[in-house]
């Protein structure tokens, strides 16, 4: 999946926006990252964690109102991640983790065309894996060994598979996890043998 999935109109502020104005925009829209844009050009970025630190600083100062009126450009960062609409999701996720960042700006040449956050990625993962919907999860240890047989059984039973994934085990093997659009645990256990499988209904 490419970053084009996350293209959207981005809420921005200008370098002249005050700290109070930036705080109000974040609060109103329920967002945590605000690019500073001047005449179509991205100048920097301010994020909620940075703003939170500034608010803590303000609370100890006598000139609170004066600080609130400070242009946000004085507190912005230019150290932000830029990605392309054609960058692949996996690479961007790795880049965010390696840089301990929670957002990346999506730029098409010099134009800001989107923003992707770790929250966006988690929400996408939940939808892809079907974690937000009720179903049945099958877990088979040494999953690589049993994958073909398990898949054939489910195909023969005409089961609707939502997602398939492997998780590493401490001993070096991988457990196979299959989520089904079904809650008939008894039928599944009977086919596989309850001693070889963990079946869990997830609501």
PDB file of C-alpha atoms in Angstrom:
ATOM      1  CA  UNK A   1       0.000   0.000   0.000  1.00  0.00           C
ATOM      2  CA  UNK A   2       1.287   3.434  -0.942  1.00  0.00           C
ATOM      3  CA  UNK A   3       1.083   6.818   0.749  1.00  0.00           C
ATOM      4  CA  UNK A   4      -1.524   7.881  -1.808  1.00  0.00           C
ATOM      5  CA  UNK A   5      -4.022   6.124   0.473  1.00  0.00           C
ATOM      6  CA  UNK A   6      -3.454   8.908   3.014  1.00  0.00           C
ATOM      7  CA  UNK A   7      -3.782  11.886   0.657  1.00  0.00           C
ATOM      8  CA  UNK A   8      -6.134  14.453   2.133  1.00  0.00           C
ATOM      9  CA  UNK A   9      -6.593  18.144   2.747  1.00  0.00           C
ATOM     10  CA  UNK A  10      -4.209  19.017   5.558  1.00  0.00           C
ATOM     11  CA  UNK A  11      -5.136  21.485   8.271  1.00  0.00           C
ATOM     12  CA  UNK A  12      -2.328  24.042   8.450  1.00  0.00           C
ATOM     13  CA  UNK A  13      -1.444  27.300  10.150  1.00  0.00           C
ATOM     14  CA  UNK A  14       0.751  30.207   9.107  1.00  0.00           C
ATOM     15  CA  UNK A  15       4.070  31.132  10.728  1.00  0.00           C
ATOM     16  CA  UNK A  16       2.323  34.182  12.211  1.00  0.00           C
ATOM     17  CA  UNK A  17      -0.255  32.091  14.077  1.00  0.00           C
ATOM     18  CA  UNK A  18       0.169  32.492  17.821  1.00  0.00           C
ATOM     19  CA  UNK A  19       0.787  29.626  20.221  1.00  0.00           C
ATOM     20  CA  UNK A  20      -2.723  30.095  21.549  1.00  0.00           C
ATOM     21  CA  UNK A  21      -4.099  29.984  18.012  1.00  0.00           C
ATOM     22  CA  UNK A  22      -2.212  26.757  17.264  1.00  0.00           C
ATOM     23  CA  UNK A  23      -3.477  25.225  20.503  1.00  0.00           C
ATOM     24  CA  UNK A  24      -7.047  26.184  19.638  1.00  0.00           C
ATOM     25  CA  UNK A  25      -6.774  24.684  16.137  1.00  0.00           C
ATOM     26  CA  UNK A  26      -5.427  21.386  17.497  1.00  0.00           C
ATOM     27  CA  UNK A  27      -8.139  21.233  20.148  1.00  0.00           C
ATOM     28  CA  UNK A  28     -10.975  22.096  17.764  1.00  0.00           C
ATOM     29  CA  UNK A  29      -9.977  19.552  15.116  1.00  0.00           C
ATOM     30  CA  UNK A  30      -8.703  16.884  17.506  1.00  0.00           C
ATOM     31  CA  UNK A  31      -5.308  16.664  15.802  1.00  0.00           C
ATOM     32  CA  UNK A  32      -1.737  16.493  17.118  1.00  0.00           C
ATOM     33  CA  UNK A  33       0.358  17.866  14.236  1.00  0.00           C
ATOM     34  CA  UNK A  34       0.192  21.219  12.457  1.00  0.00           C
ATOM     35  CA  UNK A  35       2.374  22.129   9.468  1.00  0.00           C
ATOM     36  CA  UNK A  36       3.268  25.786   9.139  1.00  0.00           C
ATOM     37  CA  UNK A  37       2.646  26.909   5.578  1.00  0.00           C
ATOM     38  CA  UNK A  38       3.472  30.283   4.045  1.00  0.00           C
ATOM     39  CA  UNK A  39       2.363  30.989   0.449  1.00  0.00           C
ATOM     40  CA  UNK A  40       2.069  27.269  -0.244  1.00  0.00           C
ATOM     41  CA  UNK A  41       5.521  26.456   1.137  1.00  0.00           C
ATOM     42  CA  UNK A  42       5.974  24.292   4.229  1.00  0.00           C
ATOM     43  CA  UNK A  43       8.091  26.202   6.751  1.00  0.00           C
ATOM     44  CA  UNK A  44       8.032  23.787   9.667  1.00  0.00           C
ATOM     45  CA  UNK A  45       5.906  21.653  11.949  1.00  0.00           C
ATOM     46  CA  UNK A  46       4.606  21.880  15.472  1.00  0.00           C
ATOM     47  CA  UNK A  47       3.239  18.843  17.259  1.00  0.00           C
ATOM     48  CA  UNK A  48       1.167  18.337  20.379  1.00  0.00           C
ATOM     49  CA  UNK A  49       4.068  16.979  22.483  1.00  0.00           C
ATOM     50  CA  UNK A  50       6.094  20.133  21.668  1.00  0.00           C
ATOM     51  CA  UNK A  51       3.123  22.332  22.459  1.00  0.00           C
ATOM     52  CA  UNK A  52       2.535  20.470  25.722  1.00  0.00           C
ATOM     53  CA  UNK A  53       6.108  21.254  26.785  1.00  0.00           C
ATOM     54  CA  UNK A  54       5.588  24.903  25.899  1.00  0.00           C
ATOM     55  CA  UNK A  55       2.384  25.002  27.965  1.00  0.00           C
ATOM     56  CA  UNK A  56       4.269  23.572  30.927  1.00  0.00           C
ATOM     57  CA  UNK A  57       6.822  26.346  30.505  1.00  0.00           C
ATOM     58  CA  UNK A  58       4.104  28.982  30.285  1.00  0.00           C
ATOM     59  CA  UNK A  59       2.532  27.848  33.547  1.00  0.00           C
ATOM     60  CA  UNK A  60       5.713  28.829  35.437  1.00  0.00           C
ATOM     61  CA  UNK A  61       6.108  32.245  33.869  1.00  0.00           C
ATOM     62  CA  UNK A  62       4.649  35.523  35.007  1.00  0.00           C
ATOM     63  CA  UNK A  63       4.101  36.782  31.449  1.00  0.00           C
ATOM     64  CA  UNK A  64       1.760  33.945  30.386  1.00  0.00           C
ATOM     65  CA  UNK A  65      -0.338  36.115  28.119  1.00  0.00           C
ATOM     66  CA  UNK A  66       2.732  37.413  26.357  1.00  0.00           C
ATOM     67  CA  UNK A  67       3.993  33.900  25.627  1.00  0.00           C
ATOM     68  CA  UNK A  68       0.584  32.823  24.364  1.00  0.00           C
ATOM     69  CA  UNK A  69       0.796  35.610  21.787  1.00  0.00           C
ATOM     70  CA  UNK A  70       4.222  34.477  20.529  1.00  0.00           C
ATOM     71  CA  UNK A  71       4.224  33.492  16.816  1.00  0.00           C
ATOM     72  CA  UNK A  72       4.421  29.734  16.525  1.00  0.00           C
ATOM     73  CA  UNK A  73       7.323  30.003  14.066  1.00  0.00           C
ATOM     74  CA  UNK A  74       9.605  30.609  17.063  1.00  0.00           C
ATOM     75  CA  UNK A  75       8.773  27.127  18.391  1.00  0.00           C
ATOM     76  CA  UNK A  76       8.384  25.122  15.196  1.00  0.00           C
ATOM     77  CA  UNK A  77      10.743  22.352  14.156  1.00  0.00           C
ATOM     78  CA  UNK A  78      12.266  21.836  10.742  1.00  0.00           C
ATOM     79  CA  UNK A  79      13.291  18.323  11.718  1.00  0.00           C
ATOM     80  CA  UNK A  80      10.306  16.452  10.296  1.00  0.00           C
ATOM     81  CA  UNK A  81       9.960  13.472   7.993  1.00  0.00           C
ATOM     82  CA  UNK A  82       8.931  14.017   4.371  1.00  0.00           C
ATOM     83  CA  UNK A  83       7.652  11.177   2.196  1.00  0.00           C
ATOM     84  CA  UNK A  84       6.300  10.866  -1.335  1.00  0.00           C
ATOM     85  CA  UNK A  85       2.797   9.737  -2.390  1.00  0.00           C
ATOM     86  CA  UNK A  86       4.532   6.802  -4.107  1.00  0.00           C
ATOM     87  CA  UNK A  87       6.436   5.667  -1.007  1.00  0.00           C
ATOM     88  CA  UNK A  88       5.366   2.284   0.311  1.00  0.00           C
ATOM     89  CA  UNK A  89       3.658   1.991   3.691  1.00  0.00           C
ATOM     90  CA  UNK A  90       6.215  -0.452   5.128  1.00  0.00           C
ATOM     91  CA  UNK A  91       9.165   1.826   4.444  1.00  0.00           C
ATOM     92  CA  UNK A  92       7.443   4.866   5.931  1.00  0.00           C
ATOM     93  CA  UNK A  93       6.451   2.942   9.060  1.00  0.00           C
ATOM     94  CA  UNK A  94      10.051   1.806   9.569  1.00  0.00           C
ATOM     95  CA  UNK A  95      11.300   5.367   9.037  1.00  0.00           C
ATOM     96  CA  UNK A  96       8.886   6.736  11.648  1.00  0.00           C
ATOM     97  CA  UNK A  97       9.938   4.130  14.199  1.00  0.00           C
ATOM     98  CA  UNK A  98      13.661   4.601  13.545  1.00  0.00           C
ATOM     99  CA  UNK A  99      13.330   8.364  13.944  1.00  0.00           C
ATOM    100  CA  UNK A 100      10.987   8.065  16.938  1.00  0.00           C
ATOM    101  CA  UNK A 101       8.507  10.272  15.109  1.00  0.00           C
ATOM    102  CA  UNK A 102       4.738  10.016  15.076  1.00  0.00           C
ATOM    103  CA  UNK A 103       3.965  11.746  11.764  1.00  0.00           C
ATOM    104  CA  UNK A 104       5.279  12.333   8.263  1.00  0.00           C
ATOM    105  CA  UNK A 105       4.328  14.998   5.745  1.00  0.00           C
ATOM    106  CA  UNK A 106       3.380  13.704   2.291  1.00  0.00           C
ATOM    107  CA  UNK A 107       4.850  16.008  -0.321  1.00  0.00           C
ATOM    108  CA  UNK A 108       4.317  15.881  -4.085  1.00  0.00           C
ATOM    109  CA  UNK A 109       7.305  17.876  -5.298  1.00  0.00           C
ATOM    110  CA  UNK A 110       6.928  21.056  -3.208  1.00  0.00           C
ATOM    111  CA  UNK A 111       3.211  20.702  -2.500  1.00  0.00           C
ATOM    112  CA  UNK A 112       1.839  19.390   0.795  1.00  0.00           C
ATOM    113  CA  UNK A 113      -0.761  16.786  -0.206  1.00  0.00           C
ATOM    114  CA  UNK A 114      -1.251  14.796   2.979  1.00  0.00           C
ATOM    115  CA  UNK A 115      -0.050  13.779   6.390  1.00  0.00           C
ATOM    116  CA  UNK A 116       0.242  10.294   7.848  1.00  0.00           C
ATOM    117  CA  UNK A 117       0.521   9.540  11.556  1.00  0.00           C
ATOM    118  CA  UNK A 118       1.237   6.392  13.535  1.00  0.00           C
ATOM    119  CA  UNK A 119      -2.394   6.544  14.633  1.00  0.00           C
ATOM    120  CA  UNK A 120      -3.482   6.444  10.966  1.00  0.00           C
ATOM    121  CA  UNK A 121      -1.324   3.356  10.442  1.00  0.00           C
ATOM    122  CA  UNK A 122      -2.685   1.558  13.482  1.00  0.00           C
ATOM    123  CA  UNK A 123      -6.256   2.307  12.395  1.00  0.00           C
ATOM    124  CA  UNK A 124      -5.473   0.976   8.925  1.00  0.00           C
ATOM    125  CA  UNK A 125      -3.898  -2.170  10.393  1.00  0.00           C
ATOM    126  CA  UNK A 126      -6.991  -2.770  12.522  1.00  0.00           C
ATOM    127  CA  UNK A 127      -9.233  -2.509   9.447  1.00  0.00           C
ATOM    128  CA  UNK A 128      -6.998  -4.690   7.273  1.00  0.00           C
ATOM    129  CA  UNK A 129      -6.755  -7.404   9.913  1.00  0.00           C
ATOM    130  CA  UNK A 130     -10.442  -7.202  10.777  1.00  0.00           C
ATOM    131  CA  UNK A 131      -9.676  -6.610  14.457  1.00  0.00           C
ATOM    132  CA  UNK A 132     -12.563  -4.151  14.715  1.00  0.00           C
ATOM    133  CA  UNK A 133     -15.125  -6.819  13.720  1.00  0.00           C
ATOM    134  CA  UNK A 134     -16.347  -9.910  15.590  1.00  0.00           C
ATOM    135  CA  UNK A 135     -15.038 -13.251  14.408  1.00  0.00           C
ATOM    136  CA  UNK A 136     -13.089 -16.356  15.227  1.00  0.00           C
ATOM    137  CA  UNK A 137      -9.318 -16.549  15.645  1.00  0.00           C
ATOM    138  CA  UNK A 138      -7.502 -19.832  15.041  1.00  0.00           C
ATOM    139  CA  UNK A 139      -3.986 -20.233  16.422  1.00  0.00           C
ATOM    140  CA  UNK A 140      -1.711 -23.088  15.336  1.00  0.00           C
ATOM    141  CA  UNK A 141       1.778 -23.502  16.720  1.00  0.00           C
ATOM    142  CA  UNK A 142       4.546 -24.256  14.213  1.00  0.00           C
ATOM    143  CA  UNK A 143       2.263 -22.533  11.753  1.00  0.00           C
ATOM    144  CA  UNK A 144       4.567 -22.751   8.739  1.00  0.00           C
ATOM    145  CA  UNK A 145       4.393 -26.545   8.957  1.00  0.00           C
ATOM    146  CA  UNK A 146       0.590 -26.639   9.168  1.00  0.00           C
ATOM    147  CA  UNK A 147      -0.243 -23.695   6.900  1.00  0.00           C
ATOM    148  CA  UNK A 148      -1.188 -25.614   3.727  1.00  0.00           C
ATOM    149  CA  UNK A 149      -3.320 -28.165   5.576  1.00  0.00           C
ATOM    150  CA  UNK A 150      -5.101 -25.495   7.626  1.00  0.00           C
ATOM    151  CA  UNK A 151      -5.866 -23.413   4.564  1.00  0.00           C
ATOM    152  CA  UNK A 152      -7.226 -26.422   2.666  1.00  0.00           C
ATOM    153  CA  UNK A 153      -9.515 -27.388   5.557  1.00  0.00           C
ATOM    154  CA  UNK A 154     -10.971 -23.877   5.706  1.00  0.00           C
ATOM    155  CA  UNK A 155     -11.444 -23.775   1.943  1.00  0.00           C
ATOM    156  CA  UNK A 156     -13.233 -27.138   2.046  1.00  0.00           C
ATOM    157  CA  UNK A 157     -15.494 -25.804   4.804  1.00  0.00           C
ATOM    158  CA  UNK A 158     -16.194 -22.718   2.719  1.00  0.00           C
ATOM    159  CA  UNK A 159     -15.068 -20.431   5.523  1.00  0.00           C
ATOM    160  CA  UNK A 160     -14.633 -16.722   4.909  1.00  0.00           C
ATOM    161  CA  UNK A 161     -11.076 -15.764   5.900  1.00  0.00           C
ATOM    162  CA  UNK A 162     -10.585 -12.191   7.119  1.00  0.00           C
ATOM    163  CA  UNK A 163      -6.841 -12.237   7.645  1.00  0.00           C
ATOM    164  CA  UNK A 164      -3.830 -14.533   7.989  1.00  0.00           C
ATOM    165  CA  UNK A 165      -0.629 -13.665   9.814  1.00  0.00           C
ATOM    166  CA  UNK A 166       2.353 -15.271  11.551  1.00  0.00           C
ATOM    167  CA  UNK A 167       3.797 -14.304  14.932  1.00  0.00           C
ATOM    168  CA  UNK A 168       7.286 -15.405  16.043  1.00  0.00           C
ATOM    169  CA  UNK A 169       7.656 -17.709  19.059  1.00  0.00           C
ATOM    170  CA  UNK A 170      10.581 -17.578  21.532  1.00  0.00           C
ATOM    171  CA  UNK A 171      11.830 -20.985  20.364  1.00  0.00           C
ATOM    172  CA  UNK A 172      12.228 -19.774  16.801  1.00  0.00           C
ATOM    173  CA  UNK A 173       9.048 -21.158  15.232  1.00  0.00           C
ATOM    174  CA  UNK A 174       6.095 -19.073  14.092  1.00  0.00           C
ATOM    175  CA  UNK A 175       2.502 -19.460  15.204  1.00  0.00           C
ATOM    176  CA  UNK A 176      -0.153 -19.185  12.519  1.00  0.00           C
ATOM    177  CA  UNK A 177      -3.156 -16.957  13.232  1.00  0.00           C
ATOM    178  CA  UNK A 178      -6.231 -17.021  11.008  1.00  0.00           C
ATOM    179  CA  UNK A 179      -9.252 -14.793  11.594  1.00  0.00           C
ATOM    180  CA  UNK A 180     -12.571 -16.036  10.249  1.00  0.00           C
ATOM    181  CA  UNK A 181     -15.952 -14.444   9.713  1.00  0.00           C
ATOM    182  CA  UNK A 182     -17.449 -17.155  11.914  1.00  0.00           C
ATOM    183  CA  UNK A 183     -18.121 -17.953  15.561  1.00  0.00           C
ATOM    184  CA  UNK A 184     -18.566 -21.722  15.187  1.00  0.00           C
ATOM    185  CA  UNK A 185     -15.609 -22.735  17.356  1.00  0.00           C
ATOM    186  CA  UNK A 186     -16.851 -26.290  17.913  1.00  0.00           C
ATOM    187  CA  UNK A 187     -16.830 -27.151  14.205  1.00  0.00           C
ATOM    188  CA  UNK A 188     -13.303 -25.813  13.778  1.00  0.00           C
ATOM    189  CA  UNK A 189     -11.943 -27.670  16.818  1.00  0.00           C
ATOM    190  CA  UNK A 190     -13.528 -30.914  15.639  1.00  0.00           C
ATOM    191  CA  UNK A 191     -11.870 -30.654  12.234  1.00  0.00           C
ATOM    192  CA  UNK A 192      -8.413 -29.743  13.511  1.00  0.00           C
ATOM    193  CA  UNK A 193      -8.430 -31.590  16.839  1.00  0.00           C
ATOM    194  CA  UNK A 194      -8.722 -29.432  19.952  1.00  0.00           C
ATOM    195  CA  UNK A 195      -5.295 -30.516  21.252  1.00  0.00           C
ATOM    196  CA  UNK A 196      -3.542 -28.994  18.202  1.00  0.00           C
ATOM    197  CA  UNK A 197      -5.303 -25.675  17.995  1.00  0.00           C
ATOM    198  CA  UNK A 198      -6.413 -22.671  20.011  1.00  0.00           C
ATOM    199  CA  UNK A 199      -9.764 -21.279  18.907  1.00  0.00           C
ATOM    200  CA  UNK A 200     -10.988 -18.021  20.383  1.00  0.00           C
ATOM    201  CA  UNK A 201     -14.147 -16.065  19.693  1.00  0.00           C
ATOM    202  CA  UNK A 202     -13.351 -12.337  19.461  1.00  0.00           C
ATOM    203  CA  UNK A 203     -16.294  -9.982  19.838  1.00  0.00           C
TER     204      UNK A 203
END
